[in-house]
Short mmCIF file of C-alpha atoms and ligand atoms in Angstrom, two decimals:
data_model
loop_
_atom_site.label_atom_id
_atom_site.label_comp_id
_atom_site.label_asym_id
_atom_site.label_seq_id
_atom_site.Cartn_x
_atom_site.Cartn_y
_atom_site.Cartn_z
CA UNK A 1 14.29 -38.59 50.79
CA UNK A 2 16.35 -37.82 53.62
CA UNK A 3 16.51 -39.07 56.71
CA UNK A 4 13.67 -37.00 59.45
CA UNK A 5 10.54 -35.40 58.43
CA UNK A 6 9.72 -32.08 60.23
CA UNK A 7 6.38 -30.49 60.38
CA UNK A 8 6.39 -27.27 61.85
CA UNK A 9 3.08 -24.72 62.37
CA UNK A 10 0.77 -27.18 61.42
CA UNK A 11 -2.92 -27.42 63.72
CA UNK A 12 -1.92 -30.62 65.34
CA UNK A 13 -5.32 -32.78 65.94
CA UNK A 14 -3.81 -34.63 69.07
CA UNK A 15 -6.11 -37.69 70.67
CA UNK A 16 -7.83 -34.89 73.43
CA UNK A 17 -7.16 -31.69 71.54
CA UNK A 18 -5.89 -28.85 68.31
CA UNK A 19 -2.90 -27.74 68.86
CA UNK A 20 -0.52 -25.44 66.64
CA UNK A 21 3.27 -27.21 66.59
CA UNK A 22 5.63 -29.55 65.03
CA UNK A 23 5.96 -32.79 64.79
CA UNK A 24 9.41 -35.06 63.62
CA UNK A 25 9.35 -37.78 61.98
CA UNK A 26 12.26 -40.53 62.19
CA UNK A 27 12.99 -43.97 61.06
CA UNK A 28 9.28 -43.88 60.33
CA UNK A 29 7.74 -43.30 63.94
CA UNK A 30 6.53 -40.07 65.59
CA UNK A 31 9.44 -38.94 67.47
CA UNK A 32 8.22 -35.71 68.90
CA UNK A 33 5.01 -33.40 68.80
CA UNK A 34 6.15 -30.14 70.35
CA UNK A 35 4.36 -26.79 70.67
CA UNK A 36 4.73 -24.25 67.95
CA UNK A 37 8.25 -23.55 67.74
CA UNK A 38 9.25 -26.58 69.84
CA UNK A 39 11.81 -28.07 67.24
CA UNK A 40 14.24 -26.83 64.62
CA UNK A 41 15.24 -28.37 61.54
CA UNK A 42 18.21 -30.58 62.17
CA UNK A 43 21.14 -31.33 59.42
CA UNK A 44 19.77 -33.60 56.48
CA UNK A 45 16.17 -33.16 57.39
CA UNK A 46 12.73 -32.85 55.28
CA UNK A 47 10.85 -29.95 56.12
CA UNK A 48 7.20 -29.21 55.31
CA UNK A 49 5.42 -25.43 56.76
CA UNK A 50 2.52 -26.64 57.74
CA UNK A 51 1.58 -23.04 58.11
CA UNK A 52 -2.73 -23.07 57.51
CA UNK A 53 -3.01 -26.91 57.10
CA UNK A 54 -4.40 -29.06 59.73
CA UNK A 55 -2.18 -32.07 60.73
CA UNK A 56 -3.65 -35.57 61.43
CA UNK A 57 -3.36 -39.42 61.93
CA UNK A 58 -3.10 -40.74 58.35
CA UNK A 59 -6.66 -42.32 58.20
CA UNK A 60 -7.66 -46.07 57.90
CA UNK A 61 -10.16 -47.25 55.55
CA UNK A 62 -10.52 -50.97 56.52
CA UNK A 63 -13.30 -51.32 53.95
CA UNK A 64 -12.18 -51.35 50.08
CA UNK A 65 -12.12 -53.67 46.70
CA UNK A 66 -9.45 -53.28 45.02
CA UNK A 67 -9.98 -55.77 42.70
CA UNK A 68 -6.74 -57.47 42.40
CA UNK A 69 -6.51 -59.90 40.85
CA UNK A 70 -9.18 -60.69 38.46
CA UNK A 71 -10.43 -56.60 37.09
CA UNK A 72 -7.79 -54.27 36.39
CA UNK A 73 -9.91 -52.18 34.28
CA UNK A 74 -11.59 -51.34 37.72
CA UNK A 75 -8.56 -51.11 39.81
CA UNK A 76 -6.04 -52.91 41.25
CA UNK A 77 -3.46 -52.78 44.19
CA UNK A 78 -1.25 -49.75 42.33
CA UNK A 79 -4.25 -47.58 41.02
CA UNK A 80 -6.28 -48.52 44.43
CA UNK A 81 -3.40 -47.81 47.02
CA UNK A 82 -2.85 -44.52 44.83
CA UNK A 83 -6.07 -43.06 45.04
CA UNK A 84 -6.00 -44.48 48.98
CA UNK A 85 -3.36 -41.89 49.70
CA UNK A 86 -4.74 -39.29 47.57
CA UNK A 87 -6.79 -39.20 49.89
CA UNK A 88 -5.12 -39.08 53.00
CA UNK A 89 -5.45 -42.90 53.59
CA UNK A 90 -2.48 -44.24 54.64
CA UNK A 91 -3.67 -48.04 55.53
CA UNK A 92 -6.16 -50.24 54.06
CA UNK A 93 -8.17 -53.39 54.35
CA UNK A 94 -9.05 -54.97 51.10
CA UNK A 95 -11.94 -57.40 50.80
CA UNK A 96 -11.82 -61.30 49.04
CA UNK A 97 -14.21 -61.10 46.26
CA UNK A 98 -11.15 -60.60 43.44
CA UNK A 99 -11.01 -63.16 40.22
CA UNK A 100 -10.16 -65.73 42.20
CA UNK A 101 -11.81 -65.67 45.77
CA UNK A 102 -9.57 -64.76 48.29
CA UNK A 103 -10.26 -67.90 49.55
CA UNK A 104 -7.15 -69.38 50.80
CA UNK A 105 -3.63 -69.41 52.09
CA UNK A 106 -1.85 -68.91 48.98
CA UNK A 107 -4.28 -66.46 47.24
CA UNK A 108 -3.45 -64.51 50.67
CA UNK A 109 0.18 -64.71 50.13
CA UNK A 110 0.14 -64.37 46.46
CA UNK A 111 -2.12 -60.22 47.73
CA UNK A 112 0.55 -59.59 50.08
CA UNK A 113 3.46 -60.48 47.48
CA UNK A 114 1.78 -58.11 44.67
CA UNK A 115 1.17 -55.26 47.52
CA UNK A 116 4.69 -55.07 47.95
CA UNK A 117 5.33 -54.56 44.68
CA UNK A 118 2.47 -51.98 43.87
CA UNK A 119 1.32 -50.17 46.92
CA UNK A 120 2.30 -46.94 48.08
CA UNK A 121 -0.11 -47.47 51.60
CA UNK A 122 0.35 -49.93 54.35
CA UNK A 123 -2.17 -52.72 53.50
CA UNK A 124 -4.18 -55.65 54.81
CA UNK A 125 -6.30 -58.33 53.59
CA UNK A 126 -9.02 -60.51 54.31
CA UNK A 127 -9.70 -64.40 53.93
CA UNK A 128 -13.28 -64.91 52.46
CA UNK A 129 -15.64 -67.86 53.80
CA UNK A 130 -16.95 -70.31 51.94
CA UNK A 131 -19.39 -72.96 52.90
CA UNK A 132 -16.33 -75.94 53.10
CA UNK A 133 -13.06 -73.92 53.96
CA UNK A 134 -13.01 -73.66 57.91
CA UNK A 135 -9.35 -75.44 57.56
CA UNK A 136 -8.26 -72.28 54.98
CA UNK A 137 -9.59 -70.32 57.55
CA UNK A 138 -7.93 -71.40 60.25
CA UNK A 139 -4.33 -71.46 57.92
CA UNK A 140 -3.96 -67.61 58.14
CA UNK A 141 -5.06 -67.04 61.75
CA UNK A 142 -2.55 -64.26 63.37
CA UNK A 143 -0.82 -63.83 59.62
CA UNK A 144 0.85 -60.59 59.36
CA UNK A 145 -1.09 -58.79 56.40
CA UNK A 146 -4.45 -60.75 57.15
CA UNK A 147 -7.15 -58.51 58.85
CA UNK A 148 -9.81 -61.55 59.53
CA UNK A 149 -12.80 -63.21 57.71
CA UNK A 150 -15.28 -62.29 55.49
CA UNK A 151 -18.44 -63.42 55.43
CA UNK A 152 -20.65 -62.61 53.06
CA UNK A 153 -24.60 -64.07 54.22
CA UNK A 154 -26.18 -62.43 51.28
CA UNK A 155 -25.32 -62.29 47.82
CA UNK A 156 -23.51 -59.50 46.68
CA UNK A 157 -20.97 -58.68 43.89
CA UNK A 158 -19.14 -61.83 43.51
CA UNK A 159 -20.10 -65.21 44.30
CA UNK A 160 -19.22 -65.64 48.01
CA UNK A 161 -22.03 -66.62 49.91
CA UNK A 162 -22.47 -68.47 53.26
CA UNK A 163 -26.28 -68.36 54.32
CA UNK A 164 -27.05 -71.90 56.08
CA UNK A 165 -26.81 -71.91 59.67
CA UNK A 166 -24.78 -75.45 59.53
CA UNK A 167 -21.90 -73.65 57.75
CA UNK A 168 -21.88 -69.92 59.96
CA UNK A 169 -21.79 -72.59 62.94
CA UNK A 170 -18.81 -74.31 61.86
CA UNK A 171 -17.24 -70.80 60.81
CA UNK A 172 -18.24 -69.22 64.51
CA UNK A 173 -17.11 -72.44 66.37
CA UNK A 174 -13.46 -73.34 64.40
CA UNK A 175 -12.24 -70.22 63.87
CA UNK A 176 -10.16 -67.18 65.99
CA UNK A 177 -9.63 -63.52 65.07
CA UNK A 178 -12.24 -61.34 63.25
CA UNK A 179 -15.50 -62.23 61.51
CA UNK A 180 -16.48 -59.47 59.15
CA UNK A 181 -19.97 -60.26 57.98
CA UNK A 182 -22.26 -58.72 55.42
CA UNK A 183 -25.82 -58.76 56.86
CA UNK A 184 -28.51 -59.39 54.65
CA UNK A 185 -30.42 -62.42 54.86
CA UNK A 186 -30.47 -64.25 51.73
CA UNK A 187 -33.31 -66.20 52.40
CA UNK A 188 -35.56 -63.13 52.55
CA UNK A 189 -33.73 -62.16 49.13
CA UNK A 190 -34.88 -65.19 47.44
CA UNK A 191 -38.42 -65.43 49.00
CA UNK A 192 -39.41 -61.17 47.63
CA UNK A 193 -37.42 -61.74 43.99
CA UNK A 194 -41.06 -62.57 42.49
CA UNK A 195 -42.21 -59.29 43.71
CA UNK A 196 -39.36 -57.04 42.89
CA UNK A 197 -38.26 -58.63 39.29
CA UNK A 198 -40.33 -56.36 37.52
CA UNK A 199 -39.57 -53.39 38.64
CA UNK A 200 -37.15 -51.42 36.95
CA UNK A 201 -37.19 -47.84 39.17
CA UNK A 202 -34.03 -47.29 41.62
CA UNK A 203 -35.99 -46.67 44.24
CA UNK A 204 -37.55 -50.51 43.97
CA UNK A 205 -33.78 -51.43 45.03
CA UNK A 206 -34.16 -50.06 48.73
CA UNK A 207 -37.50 -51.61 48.61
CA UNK A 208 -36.22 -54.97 48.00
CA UNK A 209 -32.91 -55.38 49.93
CA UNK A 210 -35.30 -53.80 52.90
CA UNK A 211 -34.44 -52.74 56.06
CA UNK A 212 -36.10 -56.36 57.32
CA UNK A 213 -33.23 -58.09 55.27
CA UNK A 214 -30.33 -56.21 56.85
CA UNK A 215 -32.09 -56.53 60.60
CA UNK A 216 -32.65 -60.54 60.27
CA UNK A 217 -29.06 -60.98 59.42
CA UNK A 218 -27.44 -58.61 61.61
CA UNK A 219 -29.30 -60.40 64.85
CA UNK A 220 -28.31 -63.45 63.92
CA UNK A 221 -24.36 -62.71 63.25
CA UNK A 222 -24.98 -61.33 66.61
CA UNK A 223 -26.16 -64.34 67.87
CA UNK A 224 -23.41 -66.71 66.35
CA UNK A 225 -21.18 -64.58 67.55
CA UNK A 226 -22.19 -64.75 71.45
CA UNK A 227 -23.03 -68.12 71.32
CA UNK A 228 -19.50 -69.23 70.20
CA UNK A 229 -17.36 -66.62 72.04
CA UNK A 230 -15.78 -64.99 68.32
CA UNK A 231 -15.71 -61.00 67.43
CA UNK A 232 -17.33 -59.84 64.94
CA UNK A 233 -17.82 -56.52 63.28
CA UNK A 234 -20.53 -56.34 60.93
CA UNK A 235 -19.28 -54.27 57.98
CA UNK A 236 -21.45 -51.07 56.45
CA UNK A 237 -24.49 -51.09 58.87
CA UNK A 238 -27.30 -48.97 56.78
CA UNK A 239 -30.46 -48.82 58.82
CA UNK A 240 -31.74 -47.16 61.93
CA UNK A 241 -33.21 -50.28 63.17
CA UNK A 242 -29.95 -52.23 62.78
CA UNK A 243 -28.02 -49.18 64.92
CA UNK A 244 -30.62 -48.66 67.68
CA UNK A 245 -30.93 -52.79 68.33
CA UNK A 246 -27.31 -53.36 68.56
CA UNK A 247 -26.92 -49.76 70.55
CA UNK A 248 -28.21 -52.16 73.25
CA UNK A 249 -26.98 -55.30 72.25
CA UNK A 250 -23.27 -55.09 70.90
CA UNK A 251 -21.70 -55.88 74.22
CA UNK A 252 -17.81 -56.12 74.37
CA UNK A 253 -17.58 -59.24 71.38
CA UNK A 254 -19.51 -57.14 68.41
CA UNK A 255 -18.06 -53.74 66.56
CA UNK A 256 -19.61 -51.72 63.90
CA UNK A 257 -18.77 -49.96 60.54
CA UNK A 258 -20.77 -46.92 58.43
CA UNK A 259 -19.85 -46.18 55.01
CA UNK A 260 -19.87 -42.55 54.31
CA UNK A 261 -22.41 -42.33 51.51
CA UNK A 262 -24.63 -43.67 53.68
CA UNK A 263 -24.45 -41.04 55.75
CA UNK A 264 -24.10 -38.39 53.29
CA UNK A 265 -27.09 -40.02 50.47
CA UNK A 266 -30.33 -40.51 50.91
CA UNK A 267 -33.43 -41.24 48.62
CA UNK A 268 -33.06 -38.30 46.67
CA UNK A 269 -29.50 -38.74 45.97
CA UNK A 270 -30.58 -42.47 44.60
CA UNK A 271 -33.08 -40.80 42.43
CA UNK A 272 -30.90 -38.13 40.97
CA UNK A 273 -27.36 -40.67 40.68
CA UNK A 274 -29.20 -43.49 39.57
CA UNK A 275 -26.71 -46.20 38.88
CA UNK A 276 -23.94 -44.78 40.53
CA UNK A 277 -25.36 -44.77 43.85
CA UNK A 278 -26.42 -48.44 43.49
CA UNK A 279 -24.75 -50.41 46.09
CA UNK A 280 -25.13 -53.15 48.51
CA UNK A 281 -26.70 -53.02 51.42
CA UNK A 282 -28.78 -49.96 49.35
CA UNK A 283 -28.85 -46.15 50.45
CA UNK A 284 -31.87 -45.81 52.01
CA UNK A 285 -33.99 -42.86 53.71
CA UNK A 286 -33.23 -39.56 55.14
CA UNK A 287 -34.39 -41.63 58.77
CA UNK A 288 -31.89 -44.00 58.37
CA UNK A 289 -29.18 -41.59 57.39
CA UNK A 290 -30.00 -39.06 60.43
CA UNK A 291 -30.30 -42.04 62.84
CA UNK A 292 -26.65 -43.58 61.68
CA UNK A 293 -25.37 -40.16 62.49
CA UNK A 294 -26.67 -40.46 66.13
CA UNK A 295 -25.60 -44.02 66.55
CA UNK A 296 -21.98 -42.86 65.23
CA UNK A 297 -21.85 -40.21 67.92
CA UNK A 298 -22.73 -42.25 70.64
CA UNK A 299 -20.42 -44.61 69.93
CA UNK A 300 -22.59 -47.70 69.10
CA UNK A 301 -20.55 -47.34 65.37
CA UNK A 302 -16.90 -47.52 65.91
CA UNK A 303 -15.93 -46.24 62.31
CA UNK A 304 -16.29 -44.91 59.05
CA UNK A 305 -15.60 -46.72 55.98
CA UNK A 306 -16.03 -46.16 52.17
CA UNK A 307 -16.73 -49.78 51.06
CA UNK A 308 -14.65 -48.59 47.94
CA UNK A 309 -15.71 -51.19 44.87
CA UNK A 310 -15.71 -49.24 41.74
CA UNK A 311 -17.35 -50.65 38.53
CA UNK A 312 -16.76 -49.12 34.88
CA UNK A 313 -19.64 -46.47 33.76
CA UNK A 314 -19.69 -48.89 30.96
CA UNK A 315 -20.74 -51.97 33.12
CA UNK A 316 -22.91 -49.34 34.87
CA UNK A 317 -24.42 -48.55 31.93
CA UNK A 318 -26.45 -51.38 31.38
CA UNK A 319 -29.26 -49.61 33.97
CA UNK A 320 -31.37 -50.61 37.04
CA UNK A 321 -31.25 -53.48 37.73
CA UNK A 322 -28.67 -55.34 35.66
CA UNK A 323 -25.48 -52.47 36.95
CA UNK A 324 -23.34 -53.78 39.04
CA UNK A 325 -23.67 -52.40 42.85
CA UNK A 326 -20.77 -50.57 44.37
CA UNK A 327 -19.04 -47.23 44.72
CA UNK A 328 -15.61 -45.65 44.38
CA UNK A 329 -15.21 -43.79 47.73
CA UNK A 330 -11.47 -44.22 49.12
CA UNK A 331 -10.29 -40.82 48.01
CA UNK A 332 -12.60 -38.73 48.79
CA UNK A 333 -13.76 -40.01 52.20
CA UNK A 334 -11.81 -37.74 54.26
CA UNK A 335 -12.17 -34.72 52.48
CA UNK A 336 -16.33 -35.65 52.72
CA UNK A 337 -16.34 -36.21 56.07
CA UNK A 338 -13.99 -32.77 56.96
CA UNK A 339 -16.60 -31.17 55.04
CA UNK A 340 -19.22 -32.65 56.77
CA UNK A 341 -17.51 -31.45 59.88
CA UNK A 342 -16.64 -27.98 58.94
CA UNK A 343 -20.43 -27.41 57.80
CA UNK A 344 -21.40 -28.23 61.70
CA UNK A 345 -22.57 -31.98 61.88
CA UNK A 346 -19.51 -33.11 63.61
CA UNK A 347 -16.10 -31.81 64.89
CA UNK A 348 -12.59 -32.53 62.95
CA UNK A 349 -11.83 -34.55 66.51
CA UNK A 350 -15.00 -36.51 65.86
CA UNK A 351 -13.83 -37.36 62.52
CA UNK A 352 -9.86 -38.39 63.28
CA UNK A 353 -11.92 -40.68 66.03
CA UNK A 354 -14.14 -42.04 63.74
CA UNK A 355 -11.36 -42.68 60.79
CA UNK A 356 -8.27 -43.10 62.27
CA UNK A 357 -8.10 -44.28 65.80
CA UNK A 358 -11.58 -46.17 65.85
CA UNK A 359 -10.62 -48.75 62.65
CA UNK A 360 -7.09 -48.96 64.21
CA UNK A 361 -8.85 -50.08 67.41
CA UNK A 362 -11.34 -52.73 65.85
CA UNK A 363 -9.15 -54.05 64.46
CA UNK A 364 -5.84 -54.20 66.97
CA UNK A 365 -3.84 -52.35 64.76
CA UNK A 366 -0.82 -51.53 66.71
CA UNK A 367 0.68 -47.33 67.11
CA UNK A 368 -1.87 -46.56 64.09
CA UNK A 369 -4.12 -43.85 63.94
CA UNK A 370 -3.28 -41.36 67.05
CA UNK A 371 -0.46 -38.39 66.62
CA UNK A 372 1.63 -39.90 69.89
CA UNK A 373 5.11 -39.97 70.19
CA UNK A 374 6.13 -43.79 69.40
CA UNK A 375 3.00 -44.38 66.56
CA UNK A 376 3.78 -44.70 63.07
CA UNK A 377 4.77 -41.98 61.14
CA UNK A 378 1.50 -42.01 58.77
CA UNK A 379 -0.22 -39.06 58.45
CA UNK A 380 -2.22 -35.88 56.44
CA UNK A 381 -1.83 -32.33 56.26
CA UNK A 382 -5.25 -31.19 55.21
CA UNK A 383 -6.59 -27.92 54.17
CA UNK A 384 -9.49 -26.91 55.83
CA UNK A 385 -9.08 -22.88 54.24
CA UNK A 386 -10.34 -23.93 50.86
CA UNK A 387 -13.48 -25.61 49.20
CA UNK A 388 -12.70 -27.25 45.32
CA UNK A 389 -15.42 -28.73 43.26
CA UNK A 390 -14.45 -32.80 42.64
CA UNK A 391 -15.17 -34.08 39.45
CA UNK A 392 -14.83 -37.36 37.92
CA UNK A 393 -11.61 -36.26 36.08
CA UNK A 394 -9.66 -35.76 39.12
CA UNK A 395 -10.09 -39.25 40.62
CA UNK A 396 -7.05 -41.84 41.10
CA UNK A 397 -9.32 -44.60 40.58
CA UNK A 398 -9.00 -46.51 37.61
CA UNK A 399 -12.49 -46.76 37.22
CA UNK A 400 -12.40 -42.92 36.27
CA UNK A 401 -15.36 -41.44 38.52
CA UNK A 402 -16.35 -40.35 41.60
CA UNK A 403 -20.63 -40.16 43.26
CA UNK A 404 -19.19 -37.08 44.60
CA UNK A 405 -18.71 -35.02 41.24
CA UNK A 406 -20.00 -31.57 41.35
CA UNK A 407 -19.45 -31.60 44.94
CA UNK A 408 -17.72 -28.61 46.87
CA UNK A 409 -15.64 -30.68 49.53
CA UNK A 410 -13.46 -29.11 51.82
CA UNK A 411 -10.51 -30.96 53.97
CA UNK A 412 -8.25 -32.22 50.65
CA UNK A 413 -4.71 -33.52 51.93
CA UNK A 414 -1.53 -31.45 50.47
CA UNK A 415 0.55 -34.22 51.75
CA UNK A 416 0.01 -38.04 52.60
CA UNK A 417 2.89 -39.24 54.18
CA UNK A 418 3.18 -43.06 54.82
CA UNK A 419 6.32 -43.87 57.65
CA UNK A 420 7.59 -40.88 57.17
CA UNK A 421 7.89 -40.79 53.49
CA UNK A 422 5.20 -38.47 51.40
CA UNK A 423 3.23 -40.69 48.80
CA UNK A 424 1.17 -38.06 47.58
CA UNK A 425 1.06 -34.37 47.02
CA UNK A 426 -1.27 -31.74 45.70
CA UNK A 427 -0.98 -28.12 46.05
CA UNK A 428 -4.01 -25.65 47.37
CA UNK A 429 -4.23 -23.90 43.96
CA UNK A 430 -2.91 -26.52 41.59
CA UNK A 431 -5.20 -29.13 39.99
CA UNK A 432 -7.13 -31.50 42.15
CA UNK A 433 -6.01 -34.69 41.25
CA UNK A 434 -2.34 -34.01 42.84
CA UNK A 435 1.09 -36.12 42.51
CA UNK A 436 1.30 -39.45 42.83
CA UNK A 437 5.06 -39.14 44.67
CA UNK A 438 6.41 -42.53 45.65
CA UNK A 439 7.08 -45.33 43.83
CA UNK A 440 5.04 -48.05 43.87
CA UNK A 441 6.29 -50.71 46.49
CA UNK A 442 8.64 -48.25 47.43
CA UNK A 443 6.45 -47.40 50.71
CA UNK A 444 4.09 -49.28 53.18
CA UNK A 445 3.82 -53.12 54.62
CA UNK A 446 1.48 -55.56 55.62
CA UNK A 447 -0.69 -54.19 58.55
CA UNK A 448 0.08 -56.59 61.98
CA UNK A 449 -3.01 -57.08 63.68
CA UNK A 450 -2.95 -57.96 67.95
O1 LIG B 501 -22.30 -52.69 46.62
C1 LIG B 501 -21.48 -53.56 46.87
N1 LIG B 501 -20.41 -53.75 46.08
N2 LIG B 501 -21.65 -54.33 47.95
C2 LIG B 501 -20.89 -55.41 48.16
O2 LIG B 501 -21.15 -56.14 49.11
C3 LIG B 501 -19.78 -55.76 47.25
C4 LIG B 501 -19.35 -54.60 46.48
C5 LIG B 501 -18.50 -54.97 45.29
O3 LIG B 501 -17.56 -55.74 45.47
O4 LIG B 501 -18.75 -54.47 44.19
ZN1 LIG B 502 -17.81 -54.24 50.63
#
């Protein structure tokens, strides 16, 4: 490629307003954002017409498996990062329940090596708690690539699990940076499994990983996390009751995530998906849903997230409730949530707050997520002119499907361009799935965090 990038005519979302203009790109940092007409092509220079597409802040999703190492046959750091900027995501945070744990320094090291050889996205990682390995923990504090800590005080997919007070103590009290947590209280898990076991109906899942469950365990991160002076953000919050008691309780130490299927499924979509909407925390009610929306708008939830962790159809297969829980979501997040935007529940601003400069900002991610002169040069030209039908054949994931097929979705990127340099192409007429463009390794680093 050479050396500037020049986008000219595009709608420029800018932090406090749209804007038609051109923007350059060089040595991989916004240079200039100009009204329409404002700059020329110079000698040597890339130029896209951004004539009809909107331009914005490559988004963030700081919420994805991409289970490397340990399941390629679900995905791993080339097929994750690819699907990542197929849809306009241009950084992301990947979570420590790969084959091994992510569980110490040199598992950490080992991600960040094999991103560099096989991402095409900027990239970050997180360390995942165990009940004995505060002095892990403490080994990647302010490492470049390393997002924070992951706590997971239910059982999920995997086997990390840190429930007993003893052990969140010494986590709270001996370590610095970010604790991540997943709330659900495992001891109200255990104590209903007699109940649930013999229920094999989708809906029972809802039931039994109940609103109660999430609640218990989101006060008491909350409370570990004043009582020791330590941020935390506590990852895919699913309930209304968890988003009205922290709208009053988060104070300046606790952030917030939503995953977009919670905010776009509800019951009905958990009847008619079955399996493939099965995740953890669950989808739950059209209350919950409408509620997260308000909470998101009012700022209690600082971002949106896709909680990305794709599992085969095959392993799927198996039915309620042996399938796996989880979701492919990283590449079509954006487009959902444009679509959500363009059908009136939020604005395109709204959106580029909630998935660009609101995960940059949780998590101290330096010139990410804003078109200013002096941030990175990662961003999306997205077309907001045309609706296209997803279906599981145009997916990037390795996994091969999407809980979005059949769906009209508006807002799909043309270009994803990661310092400067376009990853990932598709054309508003030509097939969905797009070109993969760079090399893999050839763009992106590890994410610093502040
Ligand atoms: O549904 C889920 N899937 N929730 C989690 O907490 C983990 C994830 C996975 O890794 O599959
Ligand atoms: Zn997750």
């Amino acid at each position: 490629m050479r050396n500037g990038l020049l986008i000219q005519n595009a709608m420029m979302v800018l932090p406090s307003r749209i804007v038609q203009g051109d923007l350059r790109v060089i040595n991989g940092s916004i240079k200039t954002v100009a009204p329409q007409g404002g700059l020329q092509p110079e000698i040597g220079e890339y130029v896209i017409d951004g004539t009809g597409l909107h331009l914005l802040p490559g988004a963030i999703d700081p919420h994805v498996h991409f289970r490397d190492p340990g399941h390629p046959e679900k995905e791993d750091l080339e097929s994750g990062s690819r699907a990542a900027a197929a849809g306009g995501i241009t950084s992301f945070l990947d979570m420590p329940n790969t084959l091994p744990n992510a569980t110490n320094r040199t598992a950490l090291e080992a991600k960040i090596a094999s991103a560099a050889k096989k991402a095409v996205t900027h990239h970050g990682f997180f360390i995942g708690a165990t009940t004995n390995n505060v002095s892990d923990l403490q080994s990647v504090e302010g490492m470049d690539g390393v997002c924070g800590i992951k706590v997971f005080m239910g059982s999920s997919t995997g086997d990390l699990l840190v429930h007993e007070q003893k052990h969140l103590e010494d986590i709270f009290a001996n370590t610095g940076g970010i604790i991540a947590t997943h709330a659900e209280d495992e001891e109200r898990l255990l104590s209903r499994i007699p109940e649930f076991q013999h229920r094999t109906d989708i809906a029972a899942h809802a039931e039994y990983r109940d609103v109660e469950c999430a609640l218990i365990a989101t006060k008491r991160a909350s409370a570990l996390a004043k009582d020791h002076d330590h941020r935390l953000h506590i990852v895919h919050l699913t309930s209304g009751a968890e988003a009205d008691w922290l709208s009053s309780n988060k104070g300046d130490l606790i952030t917030t995530e939503v995953c977009t299927q919670h905010l776009t499924f509800d019951q009905d979509d958990v009847e008619n998906l079955g399996v493939r909407a099965l995740m953890n925390p669950p989808i739950r009610y059209s209350e919950d849903k409408e509620k997260l929306w308000s909470r998101l708008k009012d700022g209690t939830i600082d971002c949106i997230v896709t909680d990305h962790a794709p599992h085969t159809l095959e392993s799927k297969s198996v039915g309620f409730p042996k399938a796996p829980a989880g979701m492919p979501g990283v590449e079509t997040s954006l487009p959902l949530m444009l679509t959500h935007a363009m059908n009136g529940k939020c604005t395109v601003s709204d959106v580029v707050r909630w998935m660009c400069a609101g995960p940059a900002k949780v998590y101290g991610m330096k010139n990410k997520g804003s078109l200013i002169e002096g941030f990175d040069g990662d961003l999306t030209l997205v077309d907001l002119e045309n609706d296209r039908t997803i279906q599981d054949s145009d997916t990037w994931t390795r996994v091969g499907w999407t809980p979005f097929a059949g769906r009209s979705l508006t807002g799909w990127p043309i270009y994803t361009i990661v310092d400067g340099k376009i990853v990932h192409s598709r054309t508003k007429g030509g097939k969905l799935r797009g070109n993969a463009v760079a090399s893999p390794g050839s763009v992106g680093r590890p994410l610093i965090f502040e």
